[in-house]
JSON list of C-alpha atoms in Angstrom, two decimals:
[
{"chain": "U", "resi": 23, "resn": "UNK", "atom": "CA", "xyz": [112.75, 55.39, 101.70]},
{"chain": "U", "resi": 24, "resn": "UNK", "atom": "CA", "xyz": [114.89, 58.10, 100.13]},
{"chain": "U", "resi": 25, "resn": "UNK", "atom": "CA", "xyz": [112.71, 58.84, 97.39]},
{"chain": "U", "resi": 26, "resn": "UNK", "atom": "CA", "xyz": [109.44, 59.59, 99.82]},
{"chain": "U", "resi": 27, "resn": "UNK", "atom": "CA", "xyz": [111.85, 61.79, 102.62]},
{"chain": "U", "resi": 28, "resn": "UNK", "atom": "CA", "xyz": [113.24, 63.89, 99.08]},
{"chain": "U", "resi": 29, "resn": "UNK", "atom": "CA", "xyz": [109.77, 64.14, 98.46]},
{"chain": "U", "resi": 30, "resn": "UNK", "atom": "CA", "xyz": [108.72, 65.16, 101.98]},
{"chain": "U", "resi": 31, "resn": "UNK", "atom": "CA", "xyz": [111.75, 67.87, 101.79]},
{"chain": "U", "resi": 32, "resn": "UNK", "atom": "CA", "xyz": [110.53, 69.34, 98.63]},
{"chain": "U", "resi": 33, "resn": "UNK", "atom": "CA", "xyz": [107.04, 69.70, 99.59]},
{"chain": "U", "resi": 34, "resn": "UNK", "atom": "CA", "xyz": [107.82, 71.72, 102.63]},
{"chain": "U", "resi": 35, "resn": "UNK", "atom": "CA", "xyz": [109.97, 74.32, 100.59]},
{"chain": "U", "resi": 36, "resn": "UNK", "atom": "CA", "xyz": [107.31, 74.91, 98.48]},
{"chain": "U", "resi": 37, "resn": "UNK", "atom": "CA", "xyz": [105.01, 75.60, 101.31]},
{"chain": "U", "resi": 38, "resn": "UNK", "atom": "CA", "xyz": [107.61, 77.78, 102.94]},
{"chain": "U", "resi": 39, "resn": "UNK", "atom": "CA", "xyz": [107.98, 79.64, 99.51]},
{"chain": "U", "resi": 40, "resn": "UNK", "atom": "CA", "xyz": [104.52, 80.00, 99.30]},
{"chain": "U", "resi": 41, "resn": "UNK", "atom": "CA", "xyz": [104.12, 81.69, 102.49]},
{"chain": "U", "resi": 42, "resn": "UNK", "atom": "CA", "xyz": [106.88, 84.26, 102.07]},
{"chain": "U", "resi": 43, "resn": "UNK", "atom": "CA", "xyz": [104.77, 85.21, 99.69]},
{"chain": "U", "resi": 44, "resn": "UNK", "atom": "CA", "xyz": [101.46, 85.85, 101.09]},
{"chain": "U", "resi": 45, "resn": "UNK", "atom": "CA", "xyz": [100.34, 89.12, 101.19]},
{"chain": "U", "resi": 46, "resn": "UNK", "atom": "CA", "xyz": [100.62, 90.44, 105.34]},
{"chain": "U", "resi": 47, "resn": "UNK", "atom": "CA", "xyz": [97.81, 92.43, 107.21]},
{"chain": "U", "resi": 48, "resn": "UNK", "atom": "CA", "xyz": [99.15, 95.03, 109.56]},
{"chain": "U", "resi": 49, "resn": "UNK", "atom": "CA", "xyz": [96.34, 97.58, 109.72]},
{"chain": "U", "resi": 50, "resn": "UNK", "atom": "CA", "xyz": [98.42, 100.53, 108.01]},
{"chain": "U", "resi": 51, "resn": "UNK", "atom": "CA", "xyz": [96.52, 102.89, 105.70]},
{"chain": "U", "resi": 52, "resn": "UNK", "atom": "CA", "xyz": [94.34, 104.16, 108.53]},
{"chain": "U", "resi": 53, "resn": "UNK", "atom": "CA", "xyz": [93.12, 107.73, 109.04]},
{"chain": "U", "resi": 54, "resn": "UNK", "atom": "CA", "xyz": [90.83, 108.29, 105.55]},
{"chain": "U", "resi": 55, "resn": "UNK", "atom": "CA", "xyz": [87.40, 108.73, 105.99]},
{"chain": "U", "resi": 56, "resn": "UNK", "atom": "CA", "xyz": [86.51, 106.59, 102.68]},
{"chain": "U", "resi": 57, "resn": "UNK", "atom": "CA", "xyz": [88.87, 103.76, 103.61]},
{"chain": "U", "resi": 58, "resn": "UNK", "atom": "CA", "xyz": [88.10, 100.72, 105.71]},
{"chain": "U", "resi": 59, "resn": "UNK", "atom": "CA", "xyz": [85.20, 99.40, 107.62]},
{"chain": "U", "resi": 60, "resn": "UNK", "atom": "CA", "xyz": [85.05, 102.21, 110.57]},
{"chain": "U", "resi": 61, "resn": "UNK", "atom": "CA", "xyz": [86.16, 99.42, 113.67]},
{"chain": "U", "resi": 62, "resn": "UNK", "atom": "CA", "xyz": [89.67, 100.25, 113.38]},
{"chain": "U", "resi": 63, "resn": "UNK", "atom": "CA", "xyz": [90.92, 102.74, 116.72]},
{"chain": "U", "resi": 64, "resn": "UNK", "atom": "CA", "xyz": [93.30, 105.06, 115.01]},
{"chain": "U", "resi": 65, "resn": "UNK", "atom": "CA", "xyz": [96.62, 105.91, 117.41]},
{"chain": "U", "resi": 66, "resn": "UNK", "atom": "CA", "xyz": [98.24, 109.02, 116.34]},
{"chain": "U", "resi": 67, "resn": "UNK", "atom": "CA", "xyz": [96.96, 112.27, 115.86]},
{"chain": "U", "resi": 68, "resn": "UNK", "atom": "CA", "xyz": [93.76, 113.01, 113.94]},
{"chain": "U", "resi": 69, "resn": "UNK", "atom": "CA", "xyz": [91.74, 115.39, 112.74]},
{"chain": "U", "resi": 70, "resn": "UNK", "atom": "CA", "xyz": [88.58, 114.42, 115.02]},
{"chain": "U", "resi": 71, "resn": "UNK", "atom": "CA", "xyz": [85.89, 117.32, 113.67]},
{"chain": "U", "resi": 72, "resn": "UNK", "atom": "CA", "xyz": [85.87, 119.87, 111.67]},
{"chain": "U", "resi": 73, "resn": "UNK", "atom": "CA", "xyz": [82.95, 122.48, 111.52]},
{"chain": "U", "resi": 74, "resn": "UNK", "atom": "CA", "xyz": [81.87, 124.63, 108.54]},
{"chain": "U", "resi": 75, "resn": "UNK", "atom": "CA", "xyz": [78.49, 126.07, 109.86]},
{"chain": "U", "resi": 76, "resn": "UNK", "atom": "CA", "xyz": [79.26, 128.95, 111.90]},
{"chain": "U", "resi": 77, "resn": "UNK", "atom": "CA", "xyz": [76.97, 128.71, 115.28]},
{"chain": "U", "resi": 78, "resn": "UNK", "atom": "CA", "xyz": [78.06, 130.28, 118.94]},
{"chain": "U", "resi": 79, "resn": "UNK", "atom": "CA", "xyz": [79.79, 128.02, 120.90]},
{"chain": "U", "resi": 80, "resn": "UNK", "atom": "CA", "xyz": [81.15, 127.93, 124.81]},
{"chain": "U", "resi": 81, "resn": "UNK", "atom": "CA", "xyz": [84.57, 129.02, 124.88]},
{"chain": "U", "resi": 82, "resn": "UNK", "atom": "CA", "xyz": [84.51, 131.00, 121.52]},
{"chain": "U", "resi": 83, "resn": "UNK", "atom": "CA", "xyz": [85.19, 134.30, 121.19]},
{"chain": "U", "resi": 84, "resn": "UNK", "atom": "CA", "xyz": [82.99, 134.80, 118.10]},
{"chain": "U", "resi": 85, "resn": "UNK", "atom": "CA", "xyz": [80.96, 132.39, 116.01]},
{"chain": "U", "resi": 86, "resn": "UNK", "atom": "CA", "xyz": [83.50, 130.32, 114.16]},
{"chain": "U", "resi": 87, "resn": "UNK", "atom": "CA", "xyz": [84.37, 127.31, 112.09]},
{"chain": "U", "resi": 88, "resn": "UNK", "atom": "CA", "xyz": [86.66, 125.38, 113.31]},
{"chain": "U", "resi": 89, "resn": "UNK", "atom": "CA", "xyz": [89.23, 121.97, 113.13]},
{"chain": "U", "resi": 90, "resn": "UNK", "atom": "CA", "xyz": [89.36, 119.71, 115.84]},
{"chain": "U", "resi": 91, "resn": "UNK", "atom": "CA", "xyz": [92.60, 117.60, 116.59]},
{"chain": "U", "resi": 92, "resn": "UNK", "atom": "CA", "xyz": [92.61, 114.91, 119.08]},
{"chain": "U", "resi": 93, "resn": "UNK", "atom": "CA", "xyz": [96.17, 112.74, 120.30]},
{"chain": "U", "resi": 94, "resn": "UNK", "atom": "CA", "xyz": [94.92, 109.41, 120.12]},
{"chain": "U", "resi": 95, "resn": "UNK", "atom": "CA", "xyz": [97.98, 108.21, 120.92]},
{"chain": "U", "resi": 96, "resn": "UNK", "atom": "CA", "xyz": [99.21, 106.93, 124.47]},
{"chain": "U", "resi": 97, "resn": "UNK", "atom": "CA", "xyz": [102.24, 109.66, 124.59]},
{"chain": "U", "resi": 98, "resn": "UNK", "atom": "CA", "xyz": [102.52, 113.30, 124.50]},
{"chain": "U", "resi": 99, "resn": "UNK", "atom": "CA", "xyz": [102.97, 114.42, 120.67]},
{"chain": "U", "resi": 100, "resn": "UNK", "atom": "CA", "xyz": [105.26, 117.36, 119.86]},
{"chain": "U", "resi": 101, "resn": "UNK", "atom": "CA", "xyz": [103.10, 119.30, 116.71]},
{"chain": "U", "resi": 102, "resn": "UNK", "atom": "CA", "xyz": [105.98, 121.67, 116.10]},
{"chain": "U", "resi": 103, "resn": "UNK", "atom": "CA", "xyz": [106.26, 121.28, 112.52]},
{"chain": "U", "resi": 104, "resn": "UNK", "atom": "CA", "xyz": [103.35, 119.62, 111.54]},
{"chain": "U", "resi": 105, "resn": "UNK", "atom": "CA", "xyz": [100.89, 121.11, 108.98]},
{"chain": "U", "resi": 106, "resn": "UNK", "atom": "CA", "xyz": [97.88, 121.06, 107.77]},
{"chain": "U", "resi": 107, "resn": "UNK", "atom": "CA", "xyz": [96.98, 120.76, 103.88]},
{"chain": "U", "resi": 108, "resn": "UNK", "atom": "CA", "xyz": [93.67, 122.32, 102.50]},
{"chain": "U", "resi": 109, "resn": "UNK", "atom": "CA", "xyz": [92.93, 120.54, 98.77]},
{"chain": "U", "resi": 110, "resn": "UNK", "atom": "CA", "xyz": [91.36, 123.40, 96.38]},
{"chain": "U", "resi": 111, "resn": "UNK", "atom": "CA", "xyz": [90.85, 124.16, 92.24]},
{"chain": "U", "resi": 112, "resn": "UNK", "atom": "CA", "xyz": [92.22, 127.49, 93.19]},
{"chain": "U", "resi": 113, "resn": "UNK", "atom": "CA", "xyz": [95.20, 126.49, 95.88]},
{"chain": "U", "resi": 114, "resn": "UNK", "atom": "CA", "xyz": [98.49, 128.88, 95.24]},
{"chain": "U", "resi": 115, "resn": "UNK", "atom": "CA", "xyz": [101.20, 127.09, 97.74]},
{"chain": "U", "resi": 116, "resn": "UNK", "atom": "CA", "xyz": [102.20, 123.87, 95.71]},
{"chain": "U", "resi": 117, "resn": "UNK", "atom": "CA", "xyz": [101.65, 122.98, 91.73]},
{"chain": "U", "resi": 118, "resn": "UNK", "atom": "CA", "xyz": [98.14, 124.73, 92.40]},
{"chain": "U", "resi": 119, "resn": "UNK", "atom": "CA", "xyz": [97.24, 120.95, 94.50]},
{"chain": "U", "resi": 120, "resn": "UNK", "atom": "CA", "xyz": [97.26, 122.28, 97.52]},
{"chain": "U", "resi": 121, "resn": "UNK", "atom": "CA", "xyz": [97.86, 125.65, 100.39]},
{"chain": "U", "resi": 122, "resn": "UNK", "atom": "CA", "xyz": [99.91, 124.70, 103.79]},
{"chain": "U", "resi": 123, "resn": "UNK", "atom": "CA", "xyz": [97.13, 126.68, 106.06]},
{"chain": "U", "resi": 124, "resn": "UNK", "atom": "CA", "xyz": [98.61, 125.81, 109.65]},
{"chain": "U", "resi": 125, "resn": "UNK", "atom": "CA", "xyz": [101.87, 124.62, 110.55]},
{"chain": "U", "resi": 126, "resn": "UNK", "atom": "CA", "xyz": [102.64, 123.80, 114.90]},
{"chain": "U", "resi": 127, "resn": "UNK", "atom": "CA", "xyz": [104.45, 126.63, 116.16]},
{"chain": "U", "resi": 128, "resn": "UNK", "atom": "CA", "xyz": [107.88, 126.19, 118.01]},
{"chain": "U", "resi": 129, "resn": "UNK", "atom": "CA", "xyz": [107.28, 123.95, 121.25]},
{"chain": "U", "resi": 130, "resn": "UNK", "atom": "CA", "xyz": [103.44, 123.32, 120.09]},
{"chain": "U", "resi": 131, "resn": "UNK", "atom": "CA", "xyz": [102.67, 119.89, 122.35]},
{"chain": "U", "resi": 132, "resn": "UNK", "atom": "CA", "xyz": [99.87, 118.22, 123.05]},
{"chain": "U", "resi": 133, "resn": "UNK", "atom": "CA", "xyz": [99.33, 115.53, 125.72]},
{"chain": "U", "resi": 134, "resn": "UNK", "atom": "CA", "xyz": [97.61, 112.06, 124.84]},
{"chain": "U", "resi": 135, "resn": "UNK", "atom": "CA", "xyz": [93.77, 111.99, 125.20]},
{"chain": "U", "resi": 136, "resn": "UNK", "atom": "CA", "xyz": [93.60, 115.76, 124.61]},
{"chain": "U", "resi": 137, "resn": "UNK", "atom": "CA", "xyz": [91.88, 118.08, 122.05]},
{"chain": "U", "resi": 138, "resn": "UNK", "atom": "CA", "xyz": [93.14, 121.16, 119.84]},
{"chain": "U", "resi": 139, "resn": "UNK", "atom": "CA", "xyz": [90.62, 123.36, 118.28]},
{"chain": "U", "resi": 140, "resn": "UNK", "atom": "CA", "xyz": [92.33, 125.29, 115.55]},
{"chain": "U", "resi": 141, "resn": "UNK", "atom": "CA", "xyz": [89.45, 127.92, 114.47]},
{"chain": "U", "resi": 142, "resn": "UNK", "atom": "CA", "xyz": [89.27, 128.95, 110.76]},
{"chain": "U", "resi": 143, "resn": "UNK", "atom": "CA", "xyz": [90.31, 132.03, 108.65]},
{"chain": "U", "resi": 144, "resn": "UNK", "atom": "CA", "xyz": [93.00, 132.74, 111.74]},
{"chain": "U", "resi": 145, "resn": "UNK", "atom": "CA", "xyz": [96.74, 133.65, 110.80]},
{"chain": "U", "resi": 146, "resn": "UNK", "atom": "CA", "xyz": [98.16, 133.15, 114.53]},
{"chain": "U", "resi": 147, "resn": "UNK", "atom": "CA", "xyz": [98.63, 129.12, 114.00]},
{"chain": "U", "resi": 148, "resn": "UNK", "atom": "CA", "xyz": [98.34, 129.41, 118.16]},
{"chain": "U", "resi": 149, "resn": "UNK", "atom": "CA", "xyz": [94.93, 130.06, 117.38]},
{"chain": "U", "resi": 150, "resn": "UNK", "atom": "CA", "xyz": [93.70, 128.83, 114.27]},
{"chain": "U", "resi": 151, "resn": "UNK", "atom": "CA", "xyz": [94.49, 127.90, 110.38]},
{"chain": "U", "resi": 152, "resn": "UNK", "atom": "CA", "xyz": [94.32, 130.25, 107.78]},
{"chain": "U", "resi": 153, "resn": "UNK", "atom": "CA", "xyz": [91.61, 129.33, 105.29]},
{"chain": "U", "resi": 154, "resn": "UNK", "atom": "CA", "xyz": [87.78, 129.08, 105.38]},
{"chain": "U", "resi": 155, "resn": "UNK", "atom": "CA", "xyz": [85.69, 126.01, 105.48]},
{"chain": "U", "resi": 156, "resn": "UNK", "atom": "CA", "xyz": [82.62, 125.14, 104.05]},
{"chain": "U", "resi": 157, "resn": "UNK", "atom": "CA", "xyz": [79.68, 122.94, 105.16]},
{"chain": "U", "resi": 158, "resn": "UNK", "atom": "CA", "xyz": [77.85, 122.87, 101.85]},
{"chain": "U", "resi": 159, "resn": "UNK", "atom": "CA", "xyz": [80.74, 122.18, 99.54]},
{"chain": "U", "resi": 160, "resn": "UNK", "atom": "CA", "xyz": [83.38, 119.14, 99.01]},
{"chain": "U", "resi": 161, "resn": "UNK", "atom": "CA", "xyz": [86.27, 119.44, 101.24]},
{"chain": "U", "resi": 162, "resn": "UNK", "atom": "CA", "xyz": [90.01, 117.51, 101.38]},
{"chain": "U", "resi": 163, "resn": "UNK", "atom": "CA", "xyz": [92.13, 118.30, 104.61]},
{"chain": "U", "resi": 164, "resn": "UNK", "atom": "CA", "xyz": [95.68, 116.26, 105.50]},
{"chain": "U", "resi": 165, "resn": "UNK", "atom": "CA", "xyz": [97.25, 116.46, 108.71]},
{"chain": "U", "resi": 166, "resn": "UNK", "atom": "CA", "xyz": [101.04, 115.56, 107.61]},
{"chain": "U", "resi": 167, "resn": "UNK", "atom": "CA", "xyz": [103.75, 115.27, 110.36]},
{"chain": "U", "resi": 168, "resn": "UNK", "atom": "CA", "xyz": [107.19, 117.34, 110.47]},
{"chain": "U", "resi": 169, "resn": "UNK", "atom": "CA", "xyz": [108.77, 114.66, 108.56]},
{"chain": "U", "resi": 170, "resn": "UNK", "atom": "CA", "xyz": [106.38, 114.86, 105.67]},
{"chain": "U", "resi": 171, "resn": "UNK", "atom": "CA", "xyz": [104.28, 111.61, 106.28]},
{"chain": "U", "resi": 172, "resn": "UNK", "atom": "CA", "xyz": [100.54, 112.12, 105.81]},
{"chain": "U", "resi": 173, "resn": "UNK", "atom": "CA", "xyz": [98.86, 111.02, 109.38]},
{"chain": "U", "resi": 174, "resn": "UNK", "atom": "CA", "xyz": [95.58, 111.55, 108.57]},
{"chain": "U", "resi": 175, "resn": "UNK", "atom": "CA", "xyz": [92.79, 113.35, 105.93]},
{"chain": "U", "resi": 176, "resn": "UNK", "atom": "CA", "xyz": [89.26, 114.06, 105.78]},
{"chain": "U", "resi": 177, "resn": "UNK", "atom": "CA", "xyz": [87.69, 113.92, 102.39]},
{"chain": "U", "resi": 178, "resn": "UNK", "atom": "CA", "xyz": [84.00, 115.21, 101.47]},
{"chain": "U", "resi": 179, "resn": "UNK", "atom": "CA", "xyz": [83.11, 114.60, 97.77]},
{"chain": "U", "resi": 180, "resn": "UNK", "atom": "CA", "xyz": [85.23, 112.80, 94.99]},
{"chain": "U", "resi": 181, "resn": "UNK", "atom": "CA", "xyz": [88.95, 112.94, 95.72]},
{"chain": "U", "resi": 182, "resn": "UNK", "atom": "CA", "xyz": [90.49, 113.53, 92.16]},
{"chain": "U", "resi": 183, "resn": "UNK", "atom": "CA", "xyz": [93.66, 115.32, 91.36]},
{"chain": "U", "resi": 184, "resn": "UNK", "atom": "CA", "xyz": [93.20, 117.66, 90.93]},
{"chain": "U", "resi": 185, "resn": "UNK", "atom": "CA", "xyz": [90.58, 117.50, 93.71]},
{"chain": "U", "resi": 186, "resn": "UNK", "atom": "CA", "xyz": [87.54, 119.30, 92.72]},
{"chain": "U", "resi": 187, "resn": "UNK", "atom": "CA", "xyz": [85.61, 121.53, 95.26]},
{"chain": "U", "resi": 188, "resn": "UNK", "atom": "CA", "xyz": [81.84, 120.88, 93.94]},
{"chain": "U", "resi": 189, "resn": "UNK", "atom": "CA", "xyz": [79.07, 122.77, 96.16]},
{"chain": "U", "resi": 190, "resn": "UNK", "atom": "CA", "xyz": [76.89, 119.91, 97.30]},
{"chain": "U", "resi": 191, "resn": "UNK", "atom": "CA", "xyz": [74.39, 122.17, 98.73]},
{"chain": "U", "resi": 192, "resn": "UNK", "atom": "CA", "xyz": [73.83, 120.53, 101.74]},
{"chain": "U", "resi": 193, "resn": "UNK", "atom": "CA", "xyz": [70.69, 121.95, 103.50]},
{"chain": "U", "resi": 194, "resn": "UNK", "atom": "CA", "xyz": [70.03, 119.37, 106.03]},
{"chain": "U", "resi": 195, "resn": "UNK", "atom": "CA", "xyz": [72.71, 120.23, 108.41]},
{"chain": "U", "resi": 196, "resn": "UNK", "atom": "CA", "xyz": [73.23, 123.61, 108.82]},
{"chain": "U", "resi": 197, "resn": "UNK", "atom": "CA", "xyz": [73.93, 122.88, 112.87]},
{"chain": "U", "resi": 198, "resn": "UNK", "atom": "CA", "xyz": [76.33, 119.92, 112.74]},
{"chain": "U", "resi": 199, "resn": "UNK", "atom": "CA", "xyz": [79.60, 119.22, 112.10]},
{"chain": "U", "resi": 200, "resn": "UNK", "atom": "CA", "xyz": [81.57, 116.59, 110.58]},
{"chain": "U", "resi": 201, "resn": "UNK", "atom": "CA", "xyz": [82.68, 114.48, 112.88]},
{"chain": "U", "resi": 202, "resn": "UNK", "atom": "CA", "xyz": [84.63, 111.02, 113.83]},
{"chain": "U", "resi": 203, "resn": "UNK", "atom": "CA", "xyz": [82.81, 108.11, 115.64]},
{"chain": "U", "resi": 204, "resn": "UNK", "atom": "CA", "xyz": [84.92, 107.04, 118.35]},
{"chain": "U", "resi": 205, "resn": "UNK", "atom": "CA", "xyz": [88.22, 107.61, 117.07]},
{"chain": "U", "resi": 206, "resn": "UNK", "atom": "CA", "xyz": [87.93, 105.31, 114.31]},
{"chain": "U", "resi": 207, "resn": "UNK", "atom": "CA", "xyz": [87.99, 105.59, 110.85]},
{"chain": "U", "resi": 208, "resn": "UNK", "atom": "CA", "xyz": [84.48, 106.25, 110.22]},
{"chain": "U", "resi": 209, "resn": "UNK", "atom": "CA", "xyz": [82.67, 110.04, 109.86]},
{"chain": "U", "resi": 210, "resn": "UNK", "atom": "CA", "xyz": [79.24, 110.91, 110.40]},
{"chain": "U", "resi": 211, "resn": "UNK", "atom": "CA", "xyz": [77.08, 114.28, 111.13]},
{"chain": "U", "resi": 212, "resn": "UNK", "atom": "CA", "xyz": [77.13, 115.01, 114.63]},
{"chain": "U", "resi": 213, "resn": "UNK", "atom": "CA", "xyz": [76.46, 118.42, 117.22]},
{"chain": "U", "resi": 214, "resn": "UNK", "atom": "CA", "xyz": [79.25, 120.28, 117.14]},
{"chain": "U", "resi": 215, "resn": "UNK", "atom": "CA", "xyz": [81.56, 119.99, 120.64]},
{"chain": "U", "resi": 216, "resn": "UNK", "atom": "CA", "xyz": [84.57, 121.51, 120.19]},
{"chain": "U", "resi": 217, "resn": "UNK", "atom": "CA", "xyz": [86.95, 120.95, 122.81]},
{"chain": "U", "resi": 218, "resn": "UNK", "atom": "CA", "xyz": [85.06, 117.45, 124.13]},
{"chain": "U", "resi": 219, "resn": "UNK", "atom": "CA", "xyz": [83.73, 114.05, 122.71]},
{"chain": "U", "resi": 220, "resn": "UNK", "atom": "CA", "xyz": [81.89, 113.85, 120.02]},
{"chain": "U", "resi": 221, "resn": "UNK", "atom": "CA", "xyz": [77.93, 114.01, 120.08]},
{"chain": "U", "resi": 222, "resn": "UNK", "atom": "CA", "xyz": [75.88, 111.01, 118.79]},
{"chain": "U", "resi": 223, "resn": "UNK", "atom": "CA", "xyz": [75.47, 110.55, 114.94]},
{"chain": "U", "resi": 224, "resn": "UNK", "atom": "CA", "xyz": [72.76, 112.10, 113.42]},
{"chain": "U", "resi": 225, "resn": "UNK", "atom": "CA", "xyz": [73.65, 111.05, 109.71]},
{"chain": "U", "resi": 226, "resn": "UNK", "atom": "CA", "xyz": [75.46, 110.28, 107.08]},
{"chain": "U", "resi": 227, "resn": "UNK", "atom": "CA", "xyz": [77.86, 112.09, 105.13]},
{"chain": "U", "resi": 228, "resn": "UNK", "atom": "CA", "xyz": [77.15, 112.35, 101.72]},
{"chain": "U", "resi": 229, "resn": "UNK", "atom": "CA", "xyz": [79.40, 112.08, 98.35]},
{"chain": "U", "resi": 230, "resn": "UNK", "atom": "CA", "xyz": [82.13, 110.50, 101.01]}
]
C-alpha cells in the first residue's frame, strides 16, 4: 500500500511540474498589421487609418493625407506624451531608425469610442504630424505611449532594420486608404472616412 500511494504522490508532481511549464496564452502582442489572425478586438489606442492619396474630404480644410486614431478602449485616454514614430532609410531623430513626427500636446485627451485625425506634413501636433505619407510606397508607423511602450504599428512592405521604404507603385488605389476592419488586427483597402467608421473592404494590402 505504501509503495502504490508514493507512487500516486510522485506522479502528481510531475504533472504539476509539467504544467508550470506550459507555455500561457494571454492575447498580448496585438496591434501589428502582419501579426495574428485579424478576430482579435484590440483595447487601447490605435492607429485605425491612415491615408496617403490626397482627395477632398468633409471637414478638411484642404486636400490632405491624414492618420486616424481611434480609443478603443472603455476609458478616456490622456495622449499627452504619446508619439508617433515614422520608420525611413533617411530618418534623422534616432540612430537614423526612425523621426518622432507627433507627440500629444499638454492636456491632449480623448474619450473612449472617439476618433483623432492627425493630418500630414502639419507642425501644430493639435492639428497634424509632421511628415508626409505615401500611398504607393512601403510605410512603418508606431504609436508608443508616454512611458515608451509601443501600443500599436502599421507596417506596409518588409519590416527590416533598417526598414526599407521600397515604392511599390501601387496604381489600383489611388482613392482608398489603409484601413482597420473592425478594430481588429487585420488591414485592408477601404474609402477613406476620416473622422467615422471605416468603409467596407475593397482589397487587400499588398507586400503586408
Amino acid at each position: 500500500m505504501k509503495k502504490i500511494f508514493v507512487f500516486a504522490a510522485a506522479a502528481a508532481f510531475a504533472l504539476c511540474a509539467c504544467d508550470k511549464t506550459t507555455p500561457q496564452v494571454d492575447g498580448s502582442g496585438n496591434g501589428g498589421n502582419n501579426e495574428g489572425n485579424g478576430t482579435s478586438k484590440l483595447e487601447t489606442v490605435i492607429f485605425n487609418e491612415l491615408c496617403g492619396n490626397r482627395i477632398e474630404y468633409s471637414g478638411f480644410e484642404a486636400a490632405n493625407k491624414y492618420i486616424e486614431l481611434y480609443n478603443a478602449s472603455s476609458a478616456e485616454a490622456n495622449l499627452e506624451g504619446w508619439t508617433i514614430r515614422k520608420y525611413a532609410p533617411d530618418a534623422e531623430d534616432v540612430a537614423g531608425e526612425y523621426d518622432v513626427v507627433w507627440t500629444g500636446p499638454a492636456g491632449k485627451k480623448l474619450a473612449k469610442a472617439t476618433y483623432l485625425v492627425l493630418e500630414a506634413d502639419t507642425a501644430d501636433p493639435a492639428k497634424g504630424f509632421d511628415a508626409g505619407l505615401s500611398a504607393k510606397k512601403g510605410l512603418k508607423f508606431e504609436l508608443v505611449d508616454a512611458s515608451g511602450k509601443v501600443v500599436d504599428k502599421f507596417v506596409r512592405g518588409e519590416d527590416t532594420t533598417p526598414f526599407d521604404e521600397i515604392n511599390l507603385d501601387d496604381k489600383e488605389h489611388k482613392t482608398e486608404s489603409f484601413s482597420r476592419v473592425n478594430f481588429t488586427e487585420e488591414w485592408a483597402y477601404a474609402l477613406p472616412t476620416p473622422g467615422a467608421a471605416n468603409g467596407d473592404k475593397t482589397g487587400e494590402i499588398e507586400h503586408e
